[in-house]
XYZ file of C-alpha atoms in Angstrom:
659
model
C 3.208 33.955 -10.673
C 4.171 32.041 -13.837
C 7.412 30.942 -12.181
C 5.479 29.665 -9.167
C 3.089 27.699 -11.386
C 6.101 26.136 -13.090
C 7.724 25.349 -9.723
C 4.521 23.706 -8.477
C 4.390 21.484 -11.556
C 8.027 20.392 -11.210
C 7.529 19.659 -7.519
C 4.438 17.577 -8.342
C 6.384 15.540 -10.898
C 9.144 14.996 -8.351
C 6.654 13.739 -5.759
C 5.289 11.251 -8.326
C 8.812 10.011 -9.137
C 9.809 9.633 -5.487
C 6.556 7.764 -4.800
C 7.247 5.408 -7.715
C 10.712 4.662 -6.340
C 9.348 4.080 -2.830
C 6.853 1.542 -4.187
C 9.816 -0.512 -5.385
C 12.226 0.202 -2.528
C 9.930 -0.457 0.432
C 8.954 -4.041 -0.514
C 12.559 -4.666 -1.516
C 13.526 -4.346 2.148
C 11.613 -7.512 3.055
C 11.811 -9.448 -0.216
C 15.413 -8.758 -1.310
C 17.441 -7.298 1.575
C 15.803 -9.641 4.065
C 13.106 -12.232 4.443
C 10.138 -11.353 6.639
C 9.836 -13.636 9.698
C 13.412 -14.903 9.235
C 15.601 -11.786 8.913
C 15.434 -9.811 12.175
C 12.994 -6.918 11.894
C 15.522 -4.731 13.710
C 18.079 -5.304 10.946
C 15.603 -4.497 8.169
C 14.471 -1.403 10.068
C 18.063 -0.214 10.535
C 18.703 -0.627 6.801
C 15.612 1.422 5.979
C 16.299 4.202 8.465
C 19.980 4.480 7.581
C 19.338 6.062 4.174
C 16.983 8.673 5.588
C 19.531 9.552 8.275
C 22.225 9.803 5.591
C 20.051 12.332 3.747
C 20.505 14.733 6.677
C 23.898 15.502 5.139
C 22.143 17.170 2.200
C 21.505 20.603 3.835
C 25.194 21.151 4.738
C 26.133 20.096 1.205
C 23.639 22.564 -0.207
C 25.008 25.329 2.004
C 28.539 24.660 0.765
C 27.905 23.979 -2.944
C 24.658 25.843 -3.585
C 21.091 24.657 -3.937
C 20.782 24.718 -7.711
C 23.687 22.402 -8.656
C 22.782 19.944 -5.900
C 19.110 19.955 -6.910
C 19.839 19.443 -10.609
C 22.343 16.663 -9.912
C 19.897 14.859 -7.621
C 17.091 15.330 -10.148
C 19.154 13.697 -12.920
C 20.005 10.749 -10.663
C 16.390 10.360 -9.494
C 15.002 10.431 -13.039
C 17.640 7.998 -14.297
C 17.025 5.554 -11.441
C 13.264 5.656 -11.931
C 13.619 5.094 -15.677
C 16.138 2.262 -15.239
C 13.980 0.410 -12.691
C 11.713 -0.663 -15.558
C 14.555 -2.773 -16.949
C 15.921 -4.364 -13.782
C 15.456 -8.143 -13.522
C 14.952 -7.931 -9.775
C 17.266 -9.068 -7.016
C 20.116 -7.008 -5.628
C 20.432 -4.757 -8.706
C 16.801 -3.705 -8.249
C 17.303 -3.005 -4.537
C 20.418 -0.893 -4.993
C 19.016 0.975 -7.979
C 15.889 1.802 -5.987
C 18.078 2.819 -3.035
C 20.020 5.153 -5.312
C 16.775 6.671 -6.528
C 15.494 7.061 -2.979
C 18.627 8.811 -1.731
C 18.629 11.059 -4.797
C 14.975 11.858 -4.147
C 15.675 12.811 -0.534
C 18.527 15.095 -1.587
C 16.326 16.570 -4.312
C 13.625 17.321 -1.726
C 16.182 19.200 0.380
C 17.508 21.179 -2.583
C 14.034 22.043 -3.817
C 13.041 23.137 -0.329
C 15.920 25.602 -0.270
C 14.564 27.352 -3.372
C 10.805 26.984 -2.902
C 9.038 28.733 -0.034
C 5.522 27.746 -1.209
C 5.536 23.964 -1.583
C 1.926 23.131 -0.677
C 0.369 23.424 -4.174
C 3.073 21.256 -5.713
C 3.055 18.723 -2.871
C -0.730 18.432 -2.944
C -0.841 18.126 -6.736
C 1.882 15.463 -6.719
C 0.153 13.371 -4.055
C -3.208 13.643 -5.843
C -1.851 12.871 -9.324
C 0.173 9.957 -7.959
C -2.919 8.466 -6.319
C -5.123 9.022 -9.374
C -2.522 7.501 -11.684
C -2.106 4.484 -9.418
C -5.871 3.964 -9.500
C -5.941 4.128 -13.309
C -3.140 1.537 -13.396
C -5.235 -0.728 -11.127
C -2.478 -0.311 -8.472
C -0.014 -2.176 -10.745
C 2.913 0.233 -11.238
C 4.411 0.878 -14.654
C 7.772 -0.097 -13.168
C 6.678 -3.735 -13.120
C 5.060 -3.885 -16.560
C 8.167 -4.432 -18.683
C 6.298 -3.386 -21.849
C 6.825 -0.545 -24.286
C 4.066 1.510 -22.659
C 6.046 1.506 -19.436
C 9.176 2.694 -21.208
C 7.349 5.496 -23.003
C 5.470 6.693 -19.919
C 8.579 6.484 -17.741
C 10.635 8.368 -20.291
C 8.057 11.126 -20.696
C 7.715 11.526 -16.941
C 11.466 11.639 -16.366
C 11.988 13.979 -19.335
C 9.364 16.492 -18.224
C 10.804 16.436 -14.741
C 14.316 17.210 -15.960
C 13.206 19.875 -18.433
C 11.366 21.583 -15.595
C 14.685 22.335 -13.891
C 16.001 24.421 -16.801
C 14.543 27.801 -15.710
C 15.933 29.366 -12.571
C 13.445 29.297 -9.686
C 11.790 32.446 -8.412
C 13.543 34.180 -5.503
C 12.182 32.544 -2.334
C 10.847 34.324 0.707
C 11.330 33.361 4.324
C 8.384 31.011 4.806
C 7.668 27.367 4.012
C 9.482 25.624 6.868
C 6.371 24.068 8.389
C 4.972 23.052 4.995
C 8.197 21.311 4.001
C 8.358 19.485 7.323
C 4.899 18.057 6.633
C 5.929 16.651 3.238
C 7.161 13.367 4.760
C 4.236 12.802 7.159
C 1.789 13.737 4.389
C 3.400 11.190 2.057
C 3.017 8.528 4.742
C -0.623 9.280 5.587
C -1.572 9.623 1.919
C -0.021 6.246 1.104
C -1.398 4.458 4.151
C -4.969 5.717 4.093
C -5.945 9.151 2.754
C -5.165 8.645 -0.957
C -4.685 4.880 -1.271
C -6.555 3.355 -4.258
C -6.064 -0.159 -2.879
C -7.514 0.793 0.498
C -10.439 2.520 -1.229
C -11.302 -0.641 -3.154
C -10.831 -2.834 -0.090
C -13.064 -0.530 1.943
C -15.947 -0.993 -0.488
C -15.549 -4.779 -0.367
C -16.285 -4.674 3.373
C -19.620 -2.907 2.926
C -21.466 -6.238 3.014
C -19.974 -7.659 6.207
C -16.878 -8.831 8.059
C -15.463 -10.544 4.956
C -14.429 -8.549 1.901
C -16.452 -9.531 -1.158
C -15.595 -8.630 -4.766
C -17.537 -5.597 -5.969
C -18.050 -3.957 -9.357
C -15.217 -1.788 -10.708
C -17.412 1.324 -10.533
C -18.299 0.856 -6.877
C -14.781 -0.199 -5.939
C -13.193 2.779 -7.687
C -15.635 5.475 -6.592
C -14.226 6.386 -3.134
C -10.796 7.319 -4.492
C -11.971 10.149 -6.818
C -14.083 11.502 -3.971
C -11.068 11.462 -1.654
C -8.794 13.030 -4.281
C -11.304 15.781 -5.062
C -11.830 16.632 -1.390
C -8.125 16.560 -0.596
C -7.042 18.707 -3.512
C -9.882 21.235 -3.265
C -9.173 21.831 0.414
C -5.377 21.820 0.048
C -5.408 24.435 -2.734
C -7.679 26.746 -0.746
C -4.572 28.034 0.973
C -5.538 31.683 1.359
C -7.594 32.859 4.307
C -10.976 34.137 3.143
C -12.980 36.984 4.570
C -15.053 34.752 6.759
C -16.633 35.637 10.091
C -14.508 34.699 13.076
C -16.626 31.632 13.907
C -16.239 30.224 10.388
C -12.503 30.892 10.423
C -12.170 29.002 13.680
C -14.071 26.024 12.282
C -11.728 26.069 9.293
C -8.739 26.181 11.649
C -9.896 23.319 13.879
C -11.923 21.206 11.439
C -9.067 19.918 9.292
C -6.821 18.732 12.136
C -9.779 17.113 13.908
C -10.872 15.321 10.716
C -7.343 14.011 10.157
C -7.126 12.731 13.728
C -10.529 11.085 13.437
C -9.522 9.310 10.223
C -6.291 8.039 11.804
C -8.167 6.748 14.846
C -10.650 4.887 12.637
C -7.755 3.292 10.754
C -6.126 2.285 14.034
C -9.268 0.419 15.134
C -8.493 -2.275 12.496
C -12.050 -2.833 11.352
C -12.915 -3.236 7.696
C -16.226 -1.417 8.069
C -14.357 1.706 9.233
C -11.914 1.925 6.324
C -14.183 4.032 4.121
C -14.823 6.831 6.655
C -11.142 6.652 7.617
C -10.179 7.277 3.982
C -12.547 10.205 3.437
C -11.875 11.945 6.758
C -8.116 11.548 6.374
C -8.174 12.962 2.844
C -10.120 16.063 3.838
C -8.143 16.538 7.030
C -4.751 16.118 5.383
C -5.618 18.602 2.649
C -6.859 21.129 5.210
C -3.714 20.755 7.330
C -1.485 21.372 4.328
C -3.553 24.433 3.475
C -3.067 25.840 6.970
C 0.720 25.684 6.590
C 0.611 27.412 3.190
C -0.401 30.902 4.343
C 2.498 33.190 5.161
C 2.911 34.270 8.779
C 2.456 37.980 9.552
C 5.501 40.021 8.761
C 6.976 37.622 6.220
C 8.787 39.291 3.360
C 6.830 38.102 0.340
C 8.897 40.126 -2.108
C 12.349 38.942 -1.105
C 14.673 39.272 -4.053
C 17.736 37.562 -2.670
C 19.554 34.836 -4.580
C 17.639 31.593 -4.861
C 18.963 28.767 -2.743
C 21.759 28.835 -0.207
C 24.423 31.006 -1.731
C 27.445 32.207 0.279
C 26.868 35.645 -1.231
C 23.224 35.766 -0.143
C 22.034 37.789 2.772
C 22.337 35.936 6.109
C 18.543 35.928 6.557
C 18.042 34.328 3.140
C 20.645 31.659 3.859
C 19.107 30.833 7.226
C 15.586 30.563 5.776
C 16.729 28.306 2.929
C 18.725 26.140 5.323
C 15.747 25.768 7.666
C 13.545 24.628 4.805
C 16.134 22.084 3.636
C 16.490 20.658 7.142
C 12.699 20.642 7.559
C 12.243 18.613 4.370
C 14.816 15.978 5.360
C 13.497 15.828 8.931
C 9.966 15.317 7.641
C 11.083 12.435 5.440
C 12.869 10.947 8.460
C 9.508 11.041 10.256
C 8.101 9.103 7.290
C 10.767 6.427 7.672
C 10.576 6.119 11.455
C 6.783 5.866 11.413
C 6.722 3.332 8.559
C 9.307 1.134 10.286
C 7.515 1.435 13.640
C 4.147 0.538 12.115
C 5.099 -2.431 9.959
C 7.776 -3.911 12.253
C 4.968 -4.614 14.693
C 3.858 -7.514 12.493
C 7.217 -9.192 13.166
C 7.852 -8.007 16.727
C 4.312 -8.247 18.073
C 3.614 -4.885 19.723
C 0.487 -2.724 19.149
C 0.931 -0.395 16.178
C -2.367 1.504 15.954
C -0.791 4.434 17.767
C 1.600 5.116 14.850
C -0.831 6.695 12.330
C -2.564 8.487 15.192
C 0.758 9.931 16.397
C 1.714 11.063 12.880
C -1.724 12.611 12.390
C -1.378 14.384 15.744
C 2.006 15.749 14.679
C 0.579 17.043 11.400
C -2.408 18.530 13.223
C -0.198 20.295 15.776
C 2.020 21.827 13.078
C -1.026 22.905 11.080
C -2.733 24.456 14.099
C 0.402 26.404 14.972
C 0.804 27.597 11.380
C -2.868 28.496 10.948
C -3.325 30.351 14.192
C -2.530 33.644 12.480
C -5.421 33.072 10.044
C -8.015 33.118 12.832
C -9.287 36.673 13.266
C -10.204 38.126 16.642
C -13.543 36.980 18.003
C -15.468 40.064 16.802
C -13.574 40.616 13.581
C -15.083 39.851 10.200
C -11.946 39.930 8.051
C -8.760 37.906 7.896
C -5.793 38.549 10.165
C -3.596 39.375 7.181
C -3.961 39.795 3.412
C -4.826 36.864 1.200
C -2.068 34.868 -0.458
C -2.374 34.176 -4.156
C -2.449 30.498 -5.121
C -0.288 29.571 -8.145
C -2.661 26.780 -9.242
C -6.353 27.439 -10.011
C -8.092 25.296 -7.356
C -11.282 24.472 -9.256
C -9.741 23.588 -12.602
C -6.824 21.682 -11.035
C -9.118 19.669 -8.771
C -11.492 18.896 -11.640
C -8.679 17.721 -13.930
C -7.132 15.358 -11.377
C -10.544 14.038 -10.325
C -11.379 13.230 -13.938
C -8.091 11.287 -14.120
C -9.082 9.287 -11.038
C -12.524 8.640 -12.516
C -10.893 6.836 -15.448
C -10.043 3.909 -13.136
C -13.361 2.054 -13.506
C -13.268 2.622 -17.261
C -10.012 0.694 -17.694
C -10.598 -1.828 -14.878
C -11.545 -5.419 -15.594
C -15.084 -6.483 -14.800
C -15.717 -8.712 -11.811
C -16.673 -12.083 -13.311
C -20.213 -13.297 -12.818
C -20.023 -16.905 -11.676
C -22.715 -19.268 -12.852
C -23.999 -22.730 -12.011
C -26.336 -23.030 -14.985
C -24.585 -26.182 -16.225
C -25.197 -28.004 -12.975
C -22.624 -29.388 -10.521
C -19.220 -30.335 -11.957
C -18.065 -33.937 -11.834
C -14.726 -32.854 -10.371
C -13.502 -29.890 -8.339
C -9.925 -28.726 -8.809
C -8.519 -26.910 -5.786
C -5.298 -24.868 -5.612
C -3.811 -23.527 -2.357
C -1.041 -20.940 -2.638
C 0.901 -18.665 -0.308
C 1.556 -15.748 -2.697
C 3.855 -13.618 -0.461
C 1.939 -10.405 -1.212
C 2.511 -10.987 -4.950
C 6.326 -10.730 -4.894
C 8.488 -13.444 -6.407
C 11.872 -14.647 -5.220
C 13.440 -11.977 -7.425
C 11.646 -9.251 -5.455
C 9.439 -8.174 -8.353
C 5.672 -7.800 -8.218
C 4.414 -10.171 -10.905
C 0.706 -11.058 -10.796
C 0.971 -12.435 -14.327
C 3.441 -15.099 -13.181
C 1.228 -15.972 -10.223
C -1.840 -16.252 -12.415
C 0.006 -18.354 -14.992
C 1.194 -20.833 -12.376
C -2.301 -21.155 -10.909
C -4.219 -21.279 -14.194
C -2.189 -24.237 -15.489
C -4.330 -26.460 -13.267
C -7.617 -24.857 -14.477
C -8.833 -24.489 -10.888
C -12.405 -24.207 -9.712
C -11.356 -22.867 -6.323
C -8.158 -21.071 -5.266
C -7.222 -20.531 -1.615
C -4.633 -17.811 -1.025
C -2.412 -16.981 1.942
C -0.417 -13.780 2.611
C -2.743 -11.614 0.563
C -1.950 -7.884 0.671
C -4.649 -5.349 -0.204
C -2.894 -2.020 0.271
C 0.013 -2.045 2.712
C 2.259 0.919 1.993
C 5.206 -1.306 2.947
C 4.435 -3.490 -0.084
C 3.844 -0.584 -2.447
C 0.126 -0.022 -1.863
C -1.044 -2.680 -4.330
C -4.296 -4.631 -4.216
C -2.724 -7.979 -5.020
C -5.986 -9.866 -4.607
C -7.806 -7.787 -7.195
C -4.864 -8.019 -9.610
C -4.823 -11.801 -9.366
C -8.621 -12.188 -9.457
C -8.750 -10.100 -12.656
C -6.210 -12.342 -14.341
C -7.907 -15.567 -13.237
C -11.392 -14.201 -14.052
C -12.642 -15.317 -10.655
C -14.634 -13.593 -7.929
C -13.205 -13.527 -4.404
C -13.950 -13.406 -0.701
C -11.273 -11.888 1.547
C -10.774 -12.302 5.301
C -8.517 -10.089 7.425
C -5.793 -11.635 9.562
C -3.062 -9.168 10.566
C -5.359 -6.205 9.846
C -8.149 -5.366 7.339
C -5.618 -5.151 4.489
C -3.664 -8.387 5.012
C -5.048 -11.893 5.277
C -6.388 -14.844 3.290
C -8.829 -15.276 0.424
C -10.940 -17.720 -1.549
C -11.397 -17.284 -5.315
C -14.086 -19.326 -7.052
C -15.629 -19.948 -10.441
C -18.850 -20.871 -8.658
C -21.157 -18.738 -6.541
C -19.958 -18.323 -2.967
C -22.350 -17.846 -0.052
C -22.372 -17.478 3.738
C -18.758 -16.365 4.352
C -17.643 -16.588 7.971
C -14.317 -15.724 9.552
C -12.743 -16.904 12.804
C -9.821 -14.973 14.340
C -7.366 -17.547 15.671
C -5.565 -17.389 19.019
C -2.258 -15.572 18.638
C -0.406 -17.870 21.111
C 2.638 -15.615 20.962
C 2.837 -15.241 17.165
C 3.132 -11.542 16.176
C 1.195 -11.781 12.899
C -2.533 -12.430 13.185
C -4.188 -15.543 11.789
C -7.742 -16.496 10.865
C -9.910 -19.111 9.167
C -12.280 -18.158 6.329
C -15.173 -20.543 5.610
C -17.417 -20.248 2.546
C -20.057 -22.397 0.902
C -19.860 -23.163 -2.824
C -23.161 -23.350 -4.679
C -22.527 -25.917 -7.408
C -26.184 -26.351 -8.293
C -28.700 -29.143 -7.757
C -28.275 -28.824 -4.003
C -24.526 -29.593 -4.072
C -22.974 -27.205 -1.530
C -19.485 -28.168 -0.388
C -17.574 -26.063 2.138
C -14.132 -24.553 1.654
C -11.961 -23.167 4.490
C -8.848 -21.067 3.807
C -6.316 -20.464 6.556
C -2.686 -19.608 7.240
C -1.413 -20.881 10.575
C 1.156 -18.721 12.355
C 3.262 -20.803 14.777
C 4.404 -19.295 18.071
C 8.190 -18.809 18.371
C 9.941 -22.183 18.446
C 6.723 -24.211 18.650
C 4.049 -25.813 16.507
C 0.726 -24.048 15.755
C -1.174 -26.771 17.613
C -3.733 -24.476 19.237
C -4.527 -22.750 15.949
C -4.782 -26.068 14.065
C -7.247 -27.397 16.629
C -9.318 -24.197 16.407
C -9.435 -24.343 12.583
C -10.406 -28.029 12.522
C -13.201 -27.524 15.067
C -14.486 -24.393 13.309
C -14.455 -26.082 9.900
C -16.353 -29.183 11.054
C -18.987 -27.096 12.835
C -19.479 -24.823 9.821
C -19.654 -27.743 7.364
C -22.313 -29.528 9.457
C -21.848 -32.802 7.604
C -21.374 -31.395 4.110
C -18.238 -32.173 2.040
C -15.388 -30.093 3.415
C -12.032 -28.820 2.096
C -9.509 -27.137 4.434
C -6.351 -25.794 2.805
C -3.571 -23.255 3.099
C -0.101 -22.616 4.456
C -0.221 -24.626 7.696
C 3.427 -24.174 8.760
C 3.478 -27.802 9.908
C 4.687 -31.010 8.286
C 3.126 -34.483 8.094
C 3.656 -36.243 11.405
C 3.930 -33.041 13.440
C 1.597 -32.358 16.345
C -0.277 -29.556 14.545
C -0.765 -31.732 11.458
C -2.217 -34.440 13.687
C -4.914 -32.068 14.932
C -6.556 -32.159 11.503
C -6.451 -35.934 11.184
C -7.657 -36.280 14.782
C -10.702 -34.193 13.773
C -11.547 -36.790 11.130
C -10.026 -35.018 8.121
C -7.986 -36.796 5.459
C -4.710 -35.649 3.886
C -5.670 -35.078 0.230
C -2.011 -34.940 -0.828
C -1.021 -38.238 0.831
C -0.586 -40.197 -2.403
C 1.899 -37.631 -3.719
C 4.080 -37.443 -0.605
C 6.740 -36.250 -0.199
C 5.492 -32.990 -1.690
C 7.748 -30.161 -0.499
C 6.528 -26.616 -1.166
C 9.002 -24.254 0.542
C 11.256 -22.520 -0.333
C 10.139 -22.308 -3.940
C 13.590 -22.495 -5.532
C 14.750 -25.473 -3.427
C 11.668 -26.938 -1.781
C 12.363 -29.119 1.242
C 9.487 -28.391 3.650
C 5.982 -29.852 3.283
C 4.009 -27.053 4.946
C 1.182 -26.307 2.462
C -1.693 -28.779 2.753
C -5.187 -29.754 1.649
C -7.470 -31.721 3.971
C -10.866 -33.165 3.082
C -13.627 -35.103 4.786
C -13.954 -38.868 4.208
C -15.939 -39.555 1.076
C -14.167 -36.859 -0.925
C -11.759 -38.623 -3.299
C -8.454 -36.906 -4.110
C -6.339 -37.429 -7.227
C -3.650 -35.753 -9.345
C -2.010 -33.971 -6.406
C 0.947 -31.853 -7.530
C 3.069 -28.865 -6.502
C 3.844 -27.030 -9.774
C 7.298 -25.487 -9.901
C 7.825 -21.720 -10.108
C 9.365 -18.776 -8.279
C 6.475 -16.293 -8.432
C 6.336 -16.596 -4.620
C 8.541 -18.094 -1.917
C 6.146 -21.095 -1.781
C 4.936 -23.512 -4.418
C 1.215 -23.929 -4.903
C -0.410 -27.282 -4.228
C -3.175 -28.503 -6.538
C -5.474 -31.485 -6.267
C -8.561 -32.749 -8.082
C -11.436 -33.714 -5.795
C -14.424 -35.909 -6.551
C -17.357 -35.169 -4.277
C -19.497 -37.968 -2.859
C -22.811 -38.526 -4.613
C -25.757 -36.672 -3.115
């Protein structure tokens, strides 16, 4: 039993390391290898899938060389890559180092599978600890910090992981194939919904309506510990209990049904459904893993053959180890195929809600097949076969990880309380910025650089485009919260592509009456919207701000969307001072640009033209704009230089008309 506890701990550490590498590698596909919306999605998808297909060569290598040397070699490479990522300056070195770590992690999964026939406790613990740690870090990975704390934590994690491979593993039995196959799908569902700290915080921001509003750290962080506790408690209850037949059947069916329900709620793309999607998915995923953990009848639980795939081992031992290794690599291939299929839809324009539902259905089917033996006959009161001992104490393990997750609100920054006690300001400084999900031209997540570039103008209002609040493809970060914390500003968020990706308004002044308008797609694959809010500046001064990001149809101007935004903004403003800003994907003189001036709006950046904003390193396109109503005076329009995104921000000082 002590060996199995040790093996579960090492597996958990490995899951955390692989997850860390994926959070760097996945966004690197679109920010370093390619450029979203310009590099073909098919090419980026082929690059991503190729490494997972290459990992299918690991089981034959393990059969020829032996599981232990392959596992140790892959572990060293994985730990080294994860540790070195802290020092990479971004760019191609970061991408290839992360790719090395990913491939090493996939090979390590296969080697570990060959020697571990009870992976569920370690897999569950790794997923739960990874999620809890990400919550404590405010979804900002240590990899990106670049400070001594990151080096120390990364070194300790990598060192413990490597030291854990010193003892020889316990002789494996013949089971574990189904559990290892579910490792990849479980990693996907945990990162997308079930154990995502960013999604948990975003879900709470939608509790007040269709727009996401900044909430307190305690409220925003509370769903994640609940999800972690439910997931881990259910996942570690792997042994069938002596329940009546009816209760056993509920246990058998309840988990898969809960997982499917959570995936369906996620697929509906509604912010108000994110919270139940999170909780149901967490419970269902944990229950499905638990169902695959119990040994099937007749399994040899006391097999004493050599660990791993050894030419001298008995044929049955070699076949079982080989099946587990292939199952682990096949499961990770499912992860890759599903991730590519889901996120490529935002470039190619097909429906993608079926992807998490299909993965959940696959997990449910495997779990139901594995757990069928645990369901006693209709009139029986006992289990179908003896209980299986769990290497990790469920209650104490769940409590410890939950306490870790509960630390998130303790270390989180407070949401600023805006105030208008000093009366209306004489000027209003507005910044509009397409932040590319928080990733700079070097492919590194750097909210500090974004905040520094914005704060130089001392803005009163910031309008953001391409805001990511938890996409697994981008590492599962809540970029909006990270930036709002650093600017000490409250926010309102509006979904565009889905509830986790869209536009936002940050303000130093109270914001009221948020309204969102989904814009016509007109052939563009990524969704677009307009977010209107009212600023309460005091003394009855209540200007209107509208944030948008126009998505042009292929080869054409976003004329239809521009007209819809201009009409919506004028109706919402109802004669009050109005500011409309964002990434418009149109230049002065173009037909879409003319829709705003035709609606009676004025180009607030006109005196500074030409004012190119894209690409950030060599700006030549004027596609980020600020429009105002007549009577609002604009001055000091600039586009500060920087490469924290692929766009430059535009900033302008506005003087409101006297009331």
